[in-house]
Coordinates of N, CA and C in Angstrom, one line a residue:
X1 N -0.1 3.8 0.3 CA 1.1 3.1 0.6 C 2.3 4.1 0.6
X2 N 3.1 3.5 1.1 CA 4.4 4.5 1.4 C 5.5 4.2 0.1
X3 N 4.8 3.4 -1.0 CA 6.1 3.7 -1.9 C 5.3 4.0 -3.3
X4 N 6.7 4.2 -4.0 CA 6.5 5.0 -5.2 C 5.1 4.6 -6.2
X5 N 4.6 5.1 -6.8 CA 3.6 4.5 -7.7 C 4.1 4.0 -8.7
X6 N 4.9 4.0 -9.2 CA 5.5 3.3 -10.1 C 6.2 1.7 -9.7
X7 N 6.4 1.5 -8.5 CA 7.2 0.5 -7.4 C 6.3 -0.2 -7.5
X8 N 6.9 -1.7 -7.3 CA 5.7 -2.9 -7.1 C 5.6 -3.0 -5.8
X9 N 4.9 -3.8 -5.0 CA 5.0 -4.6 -3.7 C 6.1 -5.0 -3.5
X10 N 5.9 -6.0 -4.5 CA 7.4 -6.8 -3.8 C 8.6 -6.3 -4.0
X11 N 9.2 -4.9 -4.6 CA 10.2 -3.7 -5.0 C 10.1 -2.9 -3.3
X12 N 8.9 -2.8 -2.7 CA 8.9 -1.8 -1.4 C 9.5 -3.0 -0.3
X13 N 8.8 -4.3 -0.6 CA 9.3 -5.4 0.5 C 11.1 -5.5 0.4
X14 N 11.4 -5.8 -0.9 CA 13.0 -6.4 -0.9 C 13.2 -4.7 -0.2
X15 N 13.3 -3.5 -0.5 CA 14.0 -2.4 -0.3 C 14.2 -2.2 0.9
X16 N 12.7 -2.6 1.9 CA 12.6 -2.5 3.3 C 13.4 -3.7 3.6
X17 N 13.6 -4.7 3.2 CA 14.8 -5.4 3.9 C 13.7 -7.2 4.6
X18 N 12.4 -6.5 3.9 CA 11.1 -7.5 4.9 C 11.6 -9.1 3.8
X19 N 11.4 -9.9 4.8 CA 10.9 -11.5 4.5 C 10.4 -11.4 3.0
X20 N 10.7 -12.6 2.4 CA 10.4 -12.1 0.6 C 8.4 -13.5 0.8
X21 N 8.7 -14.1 1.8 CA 7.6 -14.8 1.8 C 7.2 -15.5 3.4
X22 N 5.9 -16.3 3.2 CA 5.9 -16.8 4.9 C 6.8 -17.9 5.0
X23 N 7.9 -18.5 4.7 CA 8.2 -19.8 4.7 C 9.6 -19.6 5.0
X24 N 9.5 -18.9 6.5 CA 10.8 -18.5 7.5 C 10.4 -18.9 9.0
X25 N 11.3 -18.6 9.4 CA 11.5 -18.5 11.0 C 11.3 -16.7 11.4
X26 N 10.4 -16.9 12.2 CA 9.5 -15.3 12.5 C 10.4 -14.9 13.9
X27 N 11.9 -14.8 13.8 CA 12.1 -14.3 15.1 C 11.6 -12.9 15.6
X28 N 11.6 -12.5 16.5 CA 11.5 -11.3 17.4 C 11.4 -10.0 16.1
X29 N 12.5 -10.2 15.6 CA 13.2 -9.2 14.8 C 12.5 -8.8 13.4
X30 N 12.2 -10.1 12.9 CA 11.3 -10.0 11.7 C 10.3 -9.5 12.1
X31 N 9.3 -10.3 13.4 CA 8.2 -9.8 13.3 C 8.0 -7.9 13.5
X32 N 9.1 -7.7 14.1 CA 9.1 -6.2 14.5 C 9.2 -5.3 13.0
X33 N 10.0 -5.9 11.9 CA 10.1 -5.5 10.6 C 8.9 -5.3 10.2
X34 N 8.1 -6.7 10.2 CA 6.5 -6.6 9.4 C 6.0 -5.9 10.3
X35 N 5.5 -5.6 11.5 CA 4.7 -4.9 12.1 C 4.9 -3.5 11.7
X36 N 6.0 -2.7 12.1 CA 6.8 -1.3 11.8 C 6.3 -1.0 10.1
X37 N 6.5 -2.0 8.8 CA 6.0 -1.6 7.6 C 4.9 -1.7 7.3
X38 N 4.1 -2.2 8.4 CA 2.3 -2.2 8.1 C 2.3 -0.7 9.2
X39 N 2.8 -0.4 10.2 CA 2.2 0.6 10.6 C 2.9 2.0 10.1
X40 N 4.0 1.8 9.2 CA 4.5 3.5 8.8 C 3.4 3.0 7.1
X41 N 3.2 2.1 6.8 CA 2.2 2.2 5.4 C 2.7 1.8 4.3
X42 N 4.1 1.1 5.0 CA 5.1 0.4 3.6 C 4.1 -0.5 2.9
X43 N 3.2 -1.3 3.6 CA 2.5 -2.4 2.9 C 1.3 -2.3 3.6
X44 N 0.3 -2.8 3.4 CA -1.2 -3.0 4.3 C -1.4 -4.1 4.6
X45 N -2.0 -3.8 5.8 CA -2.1 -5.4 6.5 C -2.7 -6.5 5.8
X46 N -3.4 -6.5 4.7 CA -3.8 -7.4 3.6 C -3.0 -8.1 2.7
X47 N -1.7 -6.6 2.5 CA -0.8 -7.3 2.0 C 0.2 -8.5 3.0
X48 N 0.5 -7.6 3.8 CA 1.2 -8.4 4.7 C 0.3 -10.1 5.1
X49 N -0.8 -9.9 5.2 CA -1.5 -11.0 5.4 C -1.9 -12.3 4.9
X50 N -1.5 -11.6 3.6 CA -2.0 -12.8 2.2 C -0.1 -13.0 2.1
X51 N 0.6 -11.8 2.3 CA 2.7 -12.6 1.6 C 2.6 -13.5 2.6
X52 N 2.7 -13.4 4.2 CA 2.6 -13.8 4.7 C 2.1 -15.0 5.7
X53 N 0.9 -15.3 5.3 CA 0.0 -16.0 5.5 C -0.3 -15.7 7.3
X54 N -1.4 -14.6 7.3 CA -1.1 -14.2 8.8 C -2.4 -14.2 8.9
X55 N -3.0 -14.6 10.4 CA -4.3 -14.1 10.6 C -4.3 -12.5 11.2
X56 N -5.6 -12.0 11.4 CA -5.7 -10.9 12.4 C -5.2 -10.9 13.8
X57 N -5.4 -12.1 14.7 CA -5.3 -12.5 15.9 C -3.8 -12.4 15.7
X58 N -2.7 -13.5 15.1 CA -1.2 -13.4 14.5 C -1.1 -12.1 14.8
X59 N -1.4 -11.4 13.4 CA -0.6 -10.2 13.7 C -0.8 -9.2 15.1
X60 N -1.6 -9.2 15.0 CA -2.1 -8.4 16.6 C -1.2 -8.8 17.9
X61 N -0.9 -10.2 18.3 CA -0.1 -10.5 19.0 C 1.3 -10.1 18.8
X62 N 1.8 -10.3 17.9 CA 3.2 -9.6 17.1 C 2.8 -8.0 17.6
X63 N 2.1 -7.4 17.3 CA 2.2 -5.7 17.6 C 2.2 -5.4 19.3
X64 N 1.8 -6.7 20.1 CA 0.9 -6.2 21.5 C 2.6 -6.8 21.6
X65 N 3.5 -7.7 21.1 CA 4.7 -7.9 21.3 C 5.7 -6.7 20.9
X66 N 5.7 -6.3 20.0 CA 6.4 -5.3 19.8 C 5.9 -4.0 20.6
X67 N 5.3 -3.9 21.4 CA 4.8 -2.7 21.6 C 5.6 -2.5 23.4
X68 N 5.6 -4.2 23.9 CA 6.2 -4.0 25.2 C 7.1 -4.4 25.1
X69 N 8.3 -4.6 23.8 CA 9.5 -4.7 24.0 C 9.7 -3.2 23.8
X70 N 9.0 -2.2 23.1 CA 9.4 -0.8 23.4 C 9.2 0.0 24.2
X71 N 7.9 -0.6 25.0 CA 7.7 0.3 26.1 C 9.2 -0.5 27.6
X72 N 9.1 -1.2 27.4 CA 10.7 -1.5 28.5 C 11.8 -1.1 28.5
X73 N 12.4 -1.3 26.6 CA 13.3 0.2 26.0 C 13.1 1.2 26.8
X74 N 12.0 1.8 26.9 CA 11.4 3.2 27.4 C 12.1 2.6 28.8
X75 N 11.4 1.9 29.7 CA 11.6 2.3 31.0 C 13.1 1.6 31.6
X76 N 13.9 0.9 30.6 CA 15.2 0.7 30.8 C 16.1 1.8 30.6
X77 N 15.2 3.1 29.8 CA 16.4 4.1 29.9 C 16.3 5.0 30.5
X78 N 14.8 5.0 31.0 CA 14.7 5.8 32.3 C 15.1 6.2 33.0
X79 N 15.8 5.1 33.6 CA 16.6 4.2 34.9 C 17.9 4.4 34.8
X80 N 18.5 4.6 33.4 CA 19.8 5.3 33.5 C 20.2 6.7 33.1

């Protein structure tokens, strides 16, 4: 994991700024939060999956979402 060993879970979640539990509204923006700290290693998708209450399928759609809101970033700046 990407935080201190001395740091709890829930010390890397509040720091990263992530949802303190699942019992929100998952806009766009959160889900891009949870996805980004499961893939730089802030937390593991187990964790994320049990704070959260996520399936595999869930999250995977969230990433296949985040992935072409950045690849259009990419080709919207292309263009200018």
């Amino acid at each position: 994991m990407a935080y201190a060993p001395h740091e709890t879970v829930a010390d890397a979640i509040k720091r990263a700024g992530l949802p303190e539990s699942h019992d929100i509204h998952w806009s766009d923006a959160r889900k891009a939060e949870v996805v980004k700290a499961v893939r730089n290693k802030l937390i593991s998708f187990d964790e994320a999956r049990w704070r959260y209450l996520l399936s595999r399928n869930e999250f995977e759609s969230w990433e296949r979402q985040v992935d072409r809101k950045i690849a259009t970033g990419r080709r919207e700046l292309e263009r200018t």
